[in-house]
Coordinates of C-alpha atoms and ligand atoms in Angstrom, one line a residue:
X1 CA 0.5 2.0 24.5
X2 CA -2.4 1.2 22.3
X3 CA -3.3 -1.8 21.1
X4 CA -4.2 -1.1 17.3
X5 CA -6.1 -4.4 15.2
X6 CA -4.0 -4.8 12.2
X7 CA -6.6 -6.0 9.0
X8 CA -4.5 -7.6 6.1
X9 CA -1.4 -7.9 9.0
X10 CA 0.3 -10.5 7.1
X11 CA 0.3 -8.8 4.0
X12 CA 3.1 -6.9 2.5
X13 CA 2.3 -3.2 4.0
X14 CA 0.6 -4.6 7.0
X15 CA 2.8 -6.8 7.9
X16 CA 5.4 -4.0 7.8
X17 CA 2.5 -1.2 10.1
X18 CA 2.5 -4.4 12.9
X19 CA 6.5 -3.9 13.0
X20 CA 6.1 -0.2 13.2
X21 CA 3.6 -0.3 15.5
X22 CA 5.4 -2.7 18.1
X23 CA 8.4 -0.5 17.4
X24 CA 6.5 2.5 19.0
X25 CA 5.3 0.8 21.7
X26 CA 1.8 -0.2 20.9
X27 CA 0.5 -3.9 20.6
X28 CA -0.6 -4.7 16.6
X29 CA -3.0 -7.5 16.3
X30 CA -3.2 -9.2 12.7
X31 CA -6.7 -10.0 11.2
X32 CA -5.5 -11.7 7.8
X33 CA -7.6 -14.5 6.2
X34 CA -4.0 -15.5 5.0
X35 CA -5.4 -15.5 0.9
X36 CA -2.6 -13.3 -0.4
X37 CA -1.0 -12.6 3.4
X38 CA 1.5 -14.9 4.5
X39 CA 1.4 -16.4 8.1
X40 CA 5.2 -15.8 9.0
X41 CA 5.1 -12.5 8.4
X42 CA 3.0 -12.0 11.7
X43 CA 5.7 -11.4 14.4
X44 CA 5.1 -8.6 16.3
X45 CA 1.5 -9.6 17.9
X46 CA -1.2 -12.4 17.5
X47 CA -2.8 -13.5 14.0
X48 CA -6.8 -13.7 14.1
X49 CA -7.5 -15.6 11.1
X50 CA -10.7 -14.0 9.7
X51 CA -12.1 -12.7 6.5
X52 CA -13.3 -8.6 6.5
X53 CA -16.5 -10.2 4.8
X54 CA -17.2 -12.0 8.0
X55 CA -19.0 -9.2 10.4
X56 CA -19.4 -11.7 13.1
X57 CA -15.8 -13.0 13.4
X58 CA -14.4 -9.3 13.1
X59 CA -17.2 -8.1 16.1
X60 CA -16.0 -11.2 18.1
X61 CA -12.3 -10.6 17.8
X62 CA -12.9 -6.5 18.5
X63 CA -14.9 -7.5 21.9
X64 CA -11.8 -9.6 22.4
X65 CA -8.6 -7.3 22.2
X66 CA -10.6 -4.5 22.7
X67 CA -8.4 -2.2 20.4
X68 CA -8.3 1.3 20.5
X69 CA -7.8 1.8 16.5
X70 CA -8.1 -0.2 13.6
X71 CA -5.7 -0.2 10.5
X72 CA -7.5 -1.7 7.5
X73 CA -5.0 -3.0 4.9
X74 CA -7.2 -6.1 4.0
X75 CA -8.4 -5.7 0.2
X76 CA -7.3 -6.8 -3.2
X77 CA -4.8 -4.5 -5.1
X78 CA -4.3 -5.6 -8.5
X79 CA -5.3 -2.9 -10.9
X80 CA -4.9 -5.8 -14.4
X81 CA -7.3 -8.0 -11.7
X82 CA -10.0 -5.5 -11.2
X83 CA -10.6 -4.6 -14.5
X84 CA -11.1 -8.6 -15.6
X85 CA -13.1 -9.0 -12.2
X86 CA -14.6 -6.5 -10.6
X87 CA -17.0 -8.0 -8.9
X88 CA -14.3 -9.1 -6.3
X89 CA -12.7 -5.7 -5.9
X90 CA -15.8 -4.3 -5.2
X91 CA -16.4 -7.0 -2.8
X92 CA -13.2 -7.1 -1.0
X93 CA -12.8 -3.5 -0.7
X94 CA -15.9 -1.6 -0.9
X95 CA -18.7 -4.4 1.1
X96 CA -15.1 -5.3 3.2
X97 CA -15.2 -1.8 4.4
X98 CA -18.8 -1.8 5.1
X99 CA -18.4 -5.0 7.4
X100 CA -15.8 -3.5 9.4
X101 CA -17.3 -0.3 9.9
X102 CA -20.5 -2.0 11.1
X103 CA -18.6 -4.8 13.3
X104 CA -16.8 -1.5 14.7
X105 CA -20.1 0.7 15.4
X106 CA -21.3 -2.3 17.1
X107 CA -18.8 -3.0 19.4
X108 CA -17.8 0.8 20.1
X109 CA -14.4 1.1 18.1
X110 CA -14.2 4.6 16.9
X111 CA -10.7 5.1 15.3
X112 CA -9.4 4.1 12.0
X113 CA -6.6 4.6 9.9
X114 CA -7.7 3.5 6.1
X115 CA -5.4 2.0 3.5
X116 CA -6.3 3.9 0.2
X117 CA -4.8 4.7 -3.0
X118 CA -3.7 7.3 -5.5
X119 CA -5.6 5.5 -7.9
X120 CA -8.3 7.2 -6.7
X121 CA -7.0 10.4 -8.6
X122 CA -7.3 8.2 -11.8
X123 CA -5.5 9.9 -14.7
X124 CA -5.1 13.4 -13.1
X125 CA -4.4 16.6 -15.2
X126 CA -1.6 17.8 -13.0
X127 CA 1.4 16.4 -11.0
X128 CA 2.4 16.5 -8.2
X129 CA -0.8 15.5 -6.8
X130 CA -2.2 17.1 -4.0
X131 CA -5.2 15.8 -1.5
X132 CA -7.3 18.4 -3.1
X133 CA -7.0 17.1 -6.9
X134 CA -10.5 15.4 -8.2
X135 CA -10.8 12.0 -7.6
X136 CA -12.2 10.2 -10.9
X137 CA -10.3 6.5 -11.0
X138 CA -10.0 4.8 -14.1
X139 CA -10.1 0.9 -12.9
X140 CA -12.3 -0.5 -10.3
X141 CA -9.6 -0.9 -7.9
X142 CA -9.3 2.8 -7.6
X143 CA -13.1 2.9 -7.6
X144 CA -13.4 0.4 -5.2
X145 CA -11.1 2.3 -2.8
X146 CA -12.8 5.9 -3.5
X147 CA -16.3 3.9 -2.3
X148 CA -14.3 3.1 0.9
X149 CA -13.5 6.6 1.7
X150 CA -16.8 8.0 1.0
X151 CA -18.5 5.5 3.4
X152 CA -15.6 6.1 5.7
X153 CA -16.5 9.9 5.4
X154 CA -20.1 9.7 6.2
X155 CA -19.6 7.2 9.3
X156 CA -17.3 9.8 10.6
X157 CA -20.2 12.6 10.0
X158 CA -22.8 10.7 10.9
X159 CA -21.9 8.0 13.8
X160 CA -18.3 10.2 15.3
X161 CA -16.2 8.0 14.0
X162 CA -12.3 9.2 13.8
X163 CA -10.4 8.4 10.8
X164 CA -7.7 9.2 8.3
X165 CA -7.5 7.9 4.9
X166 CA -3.9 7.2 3.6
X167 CA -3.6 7.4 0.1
X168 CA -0.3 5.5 -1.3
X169 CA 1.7 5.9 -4.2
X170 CA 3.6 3.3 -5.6
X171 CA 4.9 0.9 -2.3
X172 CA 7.8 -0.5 -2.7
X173 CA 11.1 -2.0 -0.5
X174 CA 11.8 -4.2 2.2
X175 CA 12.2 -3.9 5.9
X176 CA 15.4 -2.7 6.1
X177 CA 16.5 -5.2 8.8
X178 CA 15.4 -8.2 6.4
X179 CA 12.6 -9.3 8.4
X180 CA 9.9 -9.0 6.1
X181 CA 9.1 -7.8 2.6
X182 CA 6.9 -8.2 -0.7
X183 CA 6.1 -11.5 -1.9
X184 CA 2.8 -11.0 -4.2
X185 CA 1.8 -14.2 -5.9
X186 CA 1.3 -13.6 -8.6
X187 CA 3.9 -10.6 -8.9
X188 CA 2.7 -7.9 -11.5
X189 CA 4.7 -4.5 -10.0
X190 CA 7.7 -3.4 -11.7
X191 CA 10.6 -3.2 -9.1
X192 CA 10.1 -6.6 -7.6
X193 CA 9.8 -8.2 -11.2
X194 CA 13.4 -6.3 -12.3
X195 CA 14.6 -7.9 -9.1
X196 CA 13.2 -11.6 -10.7
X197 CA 15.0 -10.8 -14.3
X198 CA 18.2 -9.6 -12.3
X199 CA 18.0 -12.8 -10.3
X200 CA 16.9 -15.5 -12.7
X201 CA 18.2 -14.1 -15.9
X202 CA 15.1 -13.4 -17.5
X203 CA 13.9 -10.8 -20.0
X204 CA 11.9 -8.2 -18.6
X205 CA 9.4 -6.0 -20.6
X206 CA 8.7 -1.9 -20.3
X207 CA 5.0 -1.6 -21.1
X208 CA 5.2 1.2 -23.8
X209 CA 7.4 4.0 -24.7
X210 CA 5.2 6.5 -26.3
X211 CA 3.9 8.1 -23.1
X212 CA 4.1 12.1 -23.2
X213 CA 7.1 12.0 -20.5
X214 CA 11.1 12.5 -20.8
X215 CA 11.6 9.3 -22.1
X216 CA 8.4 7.9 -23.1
X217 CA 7.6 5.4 -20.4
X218 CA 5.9 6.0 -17.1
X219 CA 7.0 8.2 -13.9
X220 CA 5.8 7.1 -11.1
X221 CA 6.5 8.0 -7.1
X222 CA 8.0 5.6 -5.5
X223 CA 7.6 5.4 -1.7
X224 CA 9.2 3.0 1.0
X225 CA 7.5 0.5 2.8
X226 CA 8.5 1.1 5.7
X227 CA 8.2 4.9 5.2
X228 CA 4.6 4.0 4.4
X229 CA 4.0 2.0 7.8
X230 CA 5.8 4.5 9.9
X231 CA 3.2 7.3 8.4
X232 CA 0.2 5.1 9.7
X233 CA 1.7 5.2 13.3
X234 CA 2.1 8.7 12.9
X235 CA -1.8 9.4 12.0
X236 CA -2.7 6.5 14.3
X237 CA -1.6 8.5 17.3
X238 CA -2.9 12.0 15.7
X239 CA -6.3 10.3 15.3
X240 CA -8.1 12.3 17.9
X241 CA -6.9 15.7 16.6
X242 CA -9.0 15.5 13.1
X243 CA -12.9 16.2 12.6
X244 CA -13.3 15.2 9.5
X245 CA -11.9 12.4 7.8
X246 CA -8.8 13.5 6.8
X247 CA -6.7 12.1 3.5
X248 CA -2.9 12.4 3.2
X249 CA -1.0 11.7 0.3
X250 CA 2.1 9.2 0.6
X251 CA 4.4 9.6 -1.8
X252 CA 8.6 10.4 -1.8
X253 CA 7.4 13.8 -3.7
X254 CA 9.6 13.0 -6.8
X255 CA 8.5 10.7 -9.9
X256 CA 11.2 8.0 -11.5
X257 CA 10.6 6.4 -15.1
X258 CA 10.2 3.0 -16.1
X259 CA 13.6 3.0 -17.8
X260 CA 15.4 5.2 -14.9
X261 CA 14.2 2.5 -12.2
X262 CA 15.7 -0.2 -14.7
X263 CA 18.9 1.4 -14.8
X264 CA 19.1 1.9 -11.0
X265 CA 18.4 -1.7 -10.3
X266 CA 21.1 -2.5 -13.0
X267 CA 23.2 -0.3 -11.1
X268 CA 22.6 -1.5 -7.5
X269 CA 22.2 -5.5 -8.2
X270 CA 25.4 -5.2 -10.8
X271 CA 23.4 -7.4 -13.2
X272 CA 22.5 -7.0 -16.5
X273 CA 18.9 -6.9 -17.3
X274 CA 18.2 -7.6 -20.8
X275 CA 15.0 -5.8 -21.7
X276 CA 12.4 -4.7 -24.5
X277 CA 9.4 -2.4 -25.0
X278 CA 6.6 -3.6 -25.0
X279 CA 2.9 -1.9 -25.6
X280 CA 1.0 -0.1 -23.0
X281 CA -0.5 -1.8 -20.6
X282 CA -4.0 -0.8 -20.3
X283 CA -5.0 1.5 -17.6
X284 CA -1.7 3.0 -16.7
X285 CA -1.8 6.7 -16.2
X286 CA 1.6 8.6 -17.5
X287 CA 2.4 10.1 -14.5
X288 CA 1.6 10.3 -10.9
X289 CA 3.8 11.9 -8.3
X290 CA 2.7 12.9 -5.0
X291 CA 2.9 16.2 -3.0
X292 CA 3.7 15.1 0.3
X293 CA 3.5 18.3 1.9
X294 CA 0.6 17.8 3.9
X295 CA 1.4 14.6 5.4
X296 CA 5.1 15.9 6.4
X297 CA 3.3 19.5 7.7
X298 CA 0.5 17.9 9.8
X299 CA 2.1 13.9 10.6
X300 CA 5.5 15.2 10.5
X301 CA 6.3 12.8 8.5
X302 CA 9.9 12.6 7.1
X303 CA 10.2 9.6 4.3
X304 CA 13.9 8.3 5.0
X305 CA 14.5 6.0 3.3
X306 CA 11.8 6.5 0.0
X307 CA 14.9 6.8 -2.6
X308 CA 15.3 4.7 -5.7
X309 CA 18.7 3.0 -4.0
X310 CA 17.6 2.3 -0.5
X311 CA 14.0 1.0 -2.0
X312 CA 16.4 -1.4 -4.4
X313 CA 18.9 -2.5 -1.8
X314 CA 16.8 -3.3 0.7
X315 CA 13.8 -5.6 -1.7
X316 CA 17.0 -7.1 -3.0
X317 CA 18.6 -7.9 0.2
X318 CA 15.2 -9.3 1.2
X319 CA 14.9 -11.1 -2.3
X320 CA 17.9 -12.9 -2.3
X321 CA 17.6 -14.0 1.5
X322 CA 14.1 -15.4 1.1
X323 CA 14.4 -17.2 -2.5
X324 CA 18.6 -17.3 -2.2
X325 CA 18.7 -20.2 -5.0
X326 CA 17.5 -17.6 -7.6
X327 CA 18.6 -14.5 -6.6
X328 CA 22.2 -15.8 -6.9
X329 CA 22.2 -17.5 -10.3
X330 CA 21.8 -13.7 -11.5
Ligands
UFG1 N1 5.6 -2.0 -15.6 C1 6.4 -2.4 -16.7 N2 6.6 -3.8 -16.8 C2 6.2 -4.7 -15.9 C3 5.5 -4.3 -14.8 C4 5.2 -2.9 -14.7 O1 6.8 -1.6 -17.5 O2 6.4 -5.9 -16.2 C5 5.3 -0.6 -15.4 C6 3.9 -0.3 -15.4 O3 3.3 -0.3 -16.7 C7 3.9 1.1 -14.7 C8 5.1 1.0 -13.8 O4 5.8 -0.1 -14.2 O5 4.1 2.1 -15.7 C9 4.7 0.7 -12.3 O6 3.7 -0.4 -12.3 P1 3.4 -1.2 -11.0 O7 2.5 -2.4 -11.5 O8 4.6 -1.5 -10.2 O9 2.5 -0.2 -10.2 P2 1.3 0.8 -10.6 O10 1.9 2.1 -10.9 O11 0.4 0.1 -11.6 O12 0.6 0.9 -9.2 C10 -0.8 1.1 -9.2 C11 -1.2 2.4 -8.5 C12 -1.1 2.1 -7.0 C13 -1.8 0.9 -6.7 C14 -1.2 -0.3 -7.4 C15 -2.0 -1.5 -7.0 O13 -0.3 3.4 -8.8 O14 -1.8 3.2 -6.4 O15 -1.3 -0.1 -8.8 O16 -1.2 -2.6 -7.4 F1 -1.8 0.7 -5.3

């Protein structure tokens, strides 16, 4: 059993590593500053309130728990946001990972599993995308993220630090025993806003149809949640196999379009969703799919439940449970 501090633990992907954590046995510790985390998604261990800015709070609740890994999920992830303020992104996630490496140096911490990002692959020139593809992000989230790997790479070369970097496709889905799930304020990502229009009524909007793909809109790889946190266990416990730091894709391997995930959550909520197209949102790459293969080869890591209906069913089971008054007037 290892006890494992959890940064950004009471947000929507950590929230969900802290139940897959417990569920292996280990003891998950949140470290949220609770800005975009919510509090009551912390169940499976104690919340630290504490910002990743703050070097002395971090070093005081490390000599505290005395964990023997860190999972760092605290940043900012709105690509729209990053471009109209960098400054934060690159203060959140790049100086955030700078405090925490030095709050773990100093206190002897030597294991970490990072929460990155396939937007560090930008616009890439072929799909699926393996860890070897160039890294050249197009927004400052993804650049912000890609300056947390490379200072994560020369603290492992340098200082003997362990550590795996975990780069995500699109998250999505909700615990699948309705415990937790996504609740983003605002909320900008396309299945949880379907899952608003089905509930509520509303419109909803494709952004653009002219894209060079089967049907003009975006593919994109959609990966379960709790897929996701059960890969982090997985490198968590494989942490003191790797030398270098070591980056795994996270993806379900296959790509779904804008229009084919609003016809499966047409299909699995049974309501109509009335829709238009809109223009292209700026900064949206055509396509990005993962290759896996490396994460299943060397984690073993088998995504269960990463398909288009168990990623709807379950966000829409959590949907309607947490905001009930909405999600049945749909
Ligand atoms: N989309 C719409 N209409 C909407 C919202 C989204 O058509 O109202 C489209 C987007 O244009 C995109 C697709 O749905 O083509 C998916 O968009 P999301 O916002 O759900 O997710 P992204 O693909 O933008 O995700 C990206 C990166 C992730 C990163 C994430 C951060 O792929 O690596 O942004 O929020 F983590």
């Amino acid at each position: 059993m290892a006890t494992v501090l959890v940064t950004g633990g009471a947000g929507y992907i950590g929230s969900h590593a802290c139940k897959a954590l417990a569920g292996a046995g280990h003891k998950p510790v949140a470290y949220d500053n609770l800005s975009r985390g919510h509090a009551q998604a912390v169940r499976w261990g104690p919340l630290e309130e504490g910002d990743i800015l703050d070097q002395a709070r971090l070093e005081a609740v490390l000599a505290r728990h005395r964990p023997d890994a860190v999972m760092h999920f605290a940043a900012l992830a709105y690509v729209a946001e990053s471009v109209a303020d960098p400054a934060i992104y690159y203060r959140n996630n790049a100086q955030g990972v700078l405090s925490l490496l030095e709050a773990m140096r100093a206190k002897g911490v030597d294991r970490l599993v990072f929460s990155s990002s396939c937007a560090t692959y930008g616009a890439p020139s072929t799909t699926p995308i393996r860890e070897d593809a160039p890294q050249a992000p197009i927004n400052p989230y993804g650049a912000s993220k890609l300056m947390g790997e490379r200072m994560i790479a020369d603290y492992v070369a340098a200082y003997g630090l362990r550590a795996v970097a975990m780069r995500y496709f699109n998250a999505a889905g909700a615990d699948p025993d309705g415990e937790i799930g996504e609740a983003h304020d605002p909320e900008t990502h396309l299945i949880p806003l379907l899952l608003d229009a089905a509930a509520t009524g509303g419109r909803f909007t494709i952004f653009g149809d002219d894209y060079p793909t089967a049907d003009g809109s975006c593919v994109r790889d959609y990966v379960h949640v709790a897929d996701l946190a059960h890969a982090h266990v997985l490198a968590c416990e494989r942490l003191d196999a790797l030398a270098d730091l070591t980056a795994y894709n996270l993806g379900a391997g296959q790509g779904a379009s804008n229009f084919e995930v609003l016809d499966a959550v047409r299909r699995r909520t049974g309501c109509a969703i009335e829709a238009d197209v809109g223009p292209r949102r700026p900064g949206d790459p055509a396509v990005l799919t993962a290759d896996p293969t490396r994460a299943m080869r060397e984690l073993g890591w088998t995504p269960r439940l990463s398909t288009l209906d168990d990623i709807i069913d379950t966000a829409w089971r959590w949907r309607k449970q947490s905001a009930p008054a909405a999600a049945t007037s749909g």
